[in-house]
Amino acid sequence: MKYIVLGLGHFGRSLGVHLTELGHEVIGADRNLTIVEQLKDKITHTVCLDTTDREAVSSLPLKDAHAVIVAIGEDEGASLMTVALLKQLKVKRIIGRIVSDLQKTVLEAMEINEYIMPEEEAAERLAMRLDNIDIVDSFKVSDRYSIVETKVPQRYVGMTLREANLTNLYKIIVLTTVQITETKKDGITKEQKEASGIATSETVMAEGDILVVFGELSNINKLIQKGE
């Protein structure tokens, strides 16, 4: 898949490198030529441009990108202007980085529902989510084990955990299931998550639910791929 990362500070460069290592085509852009030159061998393509300049941003293959990630963090104004420009250019999927509650409020007002906070593992987690559309979120427990939120594979919809036998088949543990509901306020639609409590053998996996699973990432990927 193809991704565009705008802003190559600590978060942006980490995300761009992770996605490139996962085999995706990545275009990384930043106004700092020195940073762009430093990353030219680590990210698929790097380009020096002003992300608030409409003509410059329009030169990027926005329509071909599966997502455009605005990774600017140090300049909130530039970040918001970049997001607004992408909205004007009708980019289909925009993921914004937020560093304050005010910035989050503004993004929500612009109907940007995908955003990420600048925490230590954020870039790696987002890269994993972009690499596999069925992964909603993830948390690395150790070098070997992770906790992953993933959509219930279609073949297991309506089954109990006992019937699915996921632990024996994939060597993973289902910790809980999560239901997602949508609420609309002031014209803005928000998603709310509610966990069902600790999973038992009689827990039913419903359409649209999220499974929170623990195990080795390779085994979790087997569940996702074979469960489609």
Short mmCIF file of C-alpha atoms in Angstrom, two decimals:
data_model
loop_
_atom_site.label_atom_id
_atom_site.label_comp_id
_atom_site.label_asym_id
_atom_site.label_seq_id
_atom_site.Cartn_x
_atom_site.Cartn_y
_atom_site.Cartn_z
CA MET A 1 0.00 0.00 0.00
CA LYS A 2 1.02 3.63 -0.42
CA TYR A 3 1.16 6.14 2.43
CA ILE A 4 2.14 9.80 2.61
CA VAL A 5 3.65 11.11 5.85
CA LEU A 6 3.71 14.89 6.19
CA GLY A 7 6.20 16.05 8.81
CA LEU A 8 9.35 14.05 9.51
CA GLY A 9 10.08 14.92 13.11
CA HIS A 10 10.65 12.12 15.65
CA PHE A 11 7.14 10.67 15.23
CA GLY A 12 6.88 11.12 11.46
CA ARG A 13 10.28 9.63 10.68
CA SER A 14 9.63 6.66 12.98
CA LEU A 15 6.28 6.00 11.29
CA GLY A 16 7.75 6.36 7.80
CA VAL A 17 10.62 4.00 8.55
CA HIS A 18 8.33 1.40 10.19
CA LEU A 19 5.93 1.42 7.23
CA THR A 20 8.80 1.15 4.76
CA GLU A 21 10.24 -1.81 6.68
CA LEU A 22 6.81 -3.47 6.55
CA GLY A 23 7.02 -3.32 2.74
CA HIS A 24 4.78 -0.35 1.98
CA GLU A 25 5.56 2.51 -0.39
CA VAL A 26 5.98 5.66 1.69
CA ILE A 27 6.39 9.27 0.64
CA GLY A 28 7.79 11.35 3.49
CA ALA A 29 7.67 15.14 3.23
CA ASP A 30 9.18 17.87 5.37
CA ARG A 31 10.22 21.49 4.86
CA ASN A 32 13.64 20.78 6.41
CA LEU A 33 16.00 19.68 3.62
CA THR A 34 18.55 18.28 6.07
CA ILE A 35 15.98 15.87 7.56
CA VAL A 36 14.77 14.88 4.09
CA GLU A 37 18.35 14.05 3.03
CA GLN A 38 19.00 12.07 6.23
CA LEU A 39 15.99 9.81 5.59
CA LYS A 40 16.26 9.27 1.84
CA ASP A 41 17.73 5.78 2.31
CA LYS A 42 15.33 4.75 5.11
CA ILE A 43 11.98 5.84 3.65
CA THR A 44 10.88 4.85 0.13
CA HIS A 45 10.69 8.43 -1.14
CA THR A 46 11.42 11.73 0.62
CA VAL A 47 10.64 15.22 -0.63
CA CYS A 48 11.26 18.71 0.69
CA LEU A 49 8.13 20.88 0.63
CA ASP A 50 5.94 23.19 2.68
CA THR A 51 2.89 21.15 3.75
CA THR A 52 0.79 24.33 4.06
CA ASP A 53 1.41 25.25 0.40
CA ARG A 54 -1.52 24.10 -1.72
CA GLU A 55 0.43 23.88 -4.95
CA ALA A 56 3.24 21.90 -3.34
CA VAL A 57 0.91 19.44 -1.59
CA SER A 58 -1.18 19.06 -4.77
CA SER A 59 1.94 17.75 -6.52
CA LEU A 60 1.87 14.66 -4.29
CA PRO A 61 -0.04 11.53 -5.46
CA LEU A 62 -2.84 12.14 -2.95
CA LYS A 63 -5.48 10.16 -4.87
CA ASP A 64 -3.27 7.08 -4.97
CA ALA A 65 -2.49 7.12 -1.25
CA HIS A 66 -4.34 4.74 1.08
CA ALA A 67 -3.88 7.33 3.83
CA VAL A 68 -2.16 10.66 4.43
CA ILE A 69 -0.76 11.06 7.93
CA VAL A 70 -0.16 14.57 9.24
CA ALA A 71 2.68 13.93 11.68
CA ILE A 72 3.54 17.57 12.46
CA GLY A 73 3.69 18.10 16.22
CA GLU A 74 5.83 21.08 17.09
CA ASP A 75 3.74 23.60 15.11
CA GLU A 76 0.01 23.16 15.83
CA GLY A 77 -0.92 25.93 13.42
CA ALA A 78 0.94 24.31 10.53
CA SER A 79 -0.58 20.94 11.44
CA LEU A 80 -4.15 22.26 11.39
CA MET A 81 -3.56 24.21 8.17
CA THR A 82 -2.20 21.08 6.55
CA VAL A 83 -5.23 19.04 7.61
CA ALA A 84 -7.58 21.77 6.33
CA LEU A 85 -5.74 21.79 3.00
CA LEU A 86 -6.03 18.03 2.68
CA LYS A 87 -9.77 18.27 3.36
CA GLN A 88 -10.08 20.88 0.59
CA LEU A 89 -8.20 18.55 -1.74
CA LYS A 90 -10.69 15.78 -0.85
CA VAL A 91 -8.14 13.29 0.49
CA LYS A 92 -10.11 10.15 1.32
CA ARG A 93 -8.33 9.17 4.54
CA ILE A 94 -6.54 11.65 6.81
CA ILE A 95 -4.91 10.67 10.10
CA GLY A 96 -3.89 13.58 12.31
CA ARG A 97 -1.41 13.83 15.15
CA ILE A 98 -2.67 15.82 18.14
CA VAL A 99 -0.70 17.40 20.96
CA SER A 100 -3.49 19.25 22.80
CA ASP A 101 -7.20 18.99 23.61
CA LEU A 102 -7.86 22.12 21.57
CA GLN A 103 -6.24 20.62 18.52
CA LYS A 104 -8.35 17.47 18.98
CA THR A 105 -11.52 19.58 19.17
CA VAL A 106 -10.62 21.41 15.95
CA LEU A 107 -9.88 18.15 14.13
CA GLU A 108 -13.22 16.70 15.23
CA ALA A 109 -14.95 19.85 13.99
CA MET A 110 -13.29 19.21 10.61
CA GLU A 111 -14.68 15.65 10.79
CA ILE A 112 -11.26 14.04 11.21
CA ASN A 113 -12.06 10.96 13.24
CA GLU A 114 -8.65 9.30 13.05
CA TYR A 115 -5.94 10.85 15.15
CA ILE A 116 -3.14 9.69 17.39
CA MET A 117 -1.41 11.06 20.47
CA PRO A 118 2.40 11.47 20.48
CA GLU A 119 3.24 8.69 22.93
CA GLU A 120 6.39 6.63 22.88
CA GLU A 121 5.07 3.64 20.92
CA ALA A 122 2.52 5.55 18.85
CA ALA A 123 4.37 5.38 15.52
CA GLU A 124 4.98 1.63 15.74
CA ARG A 125 1.37 0.99 16.76
CA LEU A 126 -0.02 3.11 13.92
CA ALA A 127 2.31 1.40 11.43
CA MET A 128 0.97 -1.99 12.56
CA ARG A 129 -2.64 -0.77 12.20
CA LEU A 130 -2.00 0.59 8.70
CA ASP A 131 -0.21 -2.62 7.72
CA ASN A 132 -3.30 -4.70 8.56
CA ILE A 133 -6.74 -3.09 8.23
CA ASP A 134 -8.24 -5.66 10.62
CA ILE A 135 -6.02 -4.48 13.49
CA VAL A 136 -7.75 -1.68 15.37
CA ASP A 137 -4.97 -1.02 17.88
CA SER A 138 -2.08 -2.82 19.53
CA PHE A 139 0.16 -2.72 22.57
CA LYS A 140 3.59 -4.34 22.68
CA VAL A 141 3.99 -6.16 26.00
CA SER A 142 7.50 -7.47 25.24
CA ASP A 143 9.65 -8.25 22.21
CA ARG A 144 7.68 -11.46 21.81
CA TYR A 145 4.13 -10.77 22.99
CA SER A 146 1.50 -8.17 22.13
CA ILE A 147 -2.08 -7.27 23.00
CA VAL A 148 -4.04 -6.53 19.84
CA GLU A 149 -7.52 -5.24 19.13
CA THR A 150 -8.84 -6.85 15.95
CA LYS A 151 -12.20 -7.16 14.25
CA VAL A 152 -14.01 -10.47 14.74
CA PRO A 153 -13.13 -12.57 11.67
CA GLN A 154 -16.24 -13.20 9.59
CA ARG A 155 -16.09 -16.99 9.91
CA TYR A 156 -16.37 -16.75 13.72
CA VAL A 157 -19.33 -14.36 13.90
CA GLY A 158 -22.05 -15.86 16.10
CA MET A 159 -19.78 -18.48 17.65
CA THR A 160 -18.77 -18.79 21.29
CA LEU A 161 -15.09 -18.87 22.22
CA ARG A 162 -15.52 -22.53 23.16
CA GLU A 163 -16.85 -23.33 19.68
CA ALA A 164 -14.16 -21.29 17.93
CA ASN A 165 -11.37 -22.95 19.95
CA LEU A 166 -9.01 -20.05 19.16
CA THR A 167 -6.56 -20.79 21.97
CA ASN A 168 -5.79 -24.27 20.70
CA LEU A 169 -5.86 -23.32 17.02
CA TYR A 170 -3.75 -20.16 17.20
CA LYS A 171 -2.11 -20.17 20.64
CA ILE A 172 -3.71 -16.86 21.57
CA ILE A 173 -5.92 -15.81 24.50
CA VAL A 174 -9.05 -13.67 24.06
CA LEU A 175 -9.11 -11.23 26.97
CA THR A 176 -12.42 -9.53 26.21
CA THR A 177 -14.74 -8.41 23.43
CA VAL A 178 -15.61 -4.79 22.73
CA GLN A 179 -18.83 -3.40 21.29
CA ILE A 180 -18.78 -0.18 19.27
CA THR A 181 -21.71 2.23 19.21
CA GLU A 182 -22.04 5.54 17.41
CA THR A 183 -23.44 8.73 18.91
CA LYS A 184 -24.11 11.98 17.11
CA LYS A 185 -23.85 15.37 18.80
CA ASP A 186 -23.84 18.77 17.15
CA GLY A 187 -23.54 17.08 13.78
CA ILE A 188 -20.38 15.18 14.78
CA THR A 189 -20.47 11.39 14.89
CA LYS A 190 -18.35 9.74 17.56
CA GLU A 191 -17.61 6.12 18.28
CA GLN A 192 -17.87 4.75 21.81
CA LYS A 193 -16.27 1.49 22.93
CA GLU A 194 -17.60 -0.68 25.74
CA ALA A 195 -15.85 -3.86 26.88
CA SER A 196 -18.02 -6.85 27.80
CA GLY A 197 -15.87 -7.86 30.77
CA ILE A 198 -13.44 -10.76 31.08
CA ALA A 199 -14.09 -13.25 28.29
CA THR A 200 -15.28 -16.76 29.12
CA SER A 201 -15.76 -19.88 27.05
CA GLU A 202 -19.40 -18.85 26.54
CA THR A 203 -18.61 -15.35 25.25
CA VAL A 204 -20.26 -14.90 21.84
CA MET A 205 -18.41 -13.09 19.05
CA ALA A 206 -20.93 -10.80 17.35
CA GLU A 207 -20.84 -8.98 14.02
CA GLY A 208 -18.89 -5.73 14.37
CA ASP A 209 -17.32 -6.66 17.72
CA ILE A 210 -13.64 -6.23 18.46
CA LEU A 211 -11.57 -9.01 19.98
CA VAL A 212 -8.85 -8.05 22.44
CA VAL A 213 -6.31 -10.86 22.17
CA PHE A 214 -2.95 -11.68 23.77
CA GLY A 215 -0.22 -13.69 22.12
CA GLU A 216 2.66 -13.65 19.68
CA LEU A 217 2.03 -11.26 16.79
CA SER A 218 2.74 -13.99 14.23
CA ASN A 219 -0.03 -16.15 15.73
CA ILE A 220 -2.45 -13.22 15.94
CA ASN A 221 -1.82 -12.54 12.23
CA LYS A 222 -2.62 -16.18 11.46
CA LEU A 223 -5.98 -15.75 13.22
CA ILE A 224 -6.73 -12.64 11.19
CA GLN A 225 -5.63 -14.06 7.84
CA LYS A 226 -7.21 -17.52 8.18
CA GLY A 227 -10.32 -16.16 9.84
CA GLU A 228 -11.36 -13.99 6.91
#
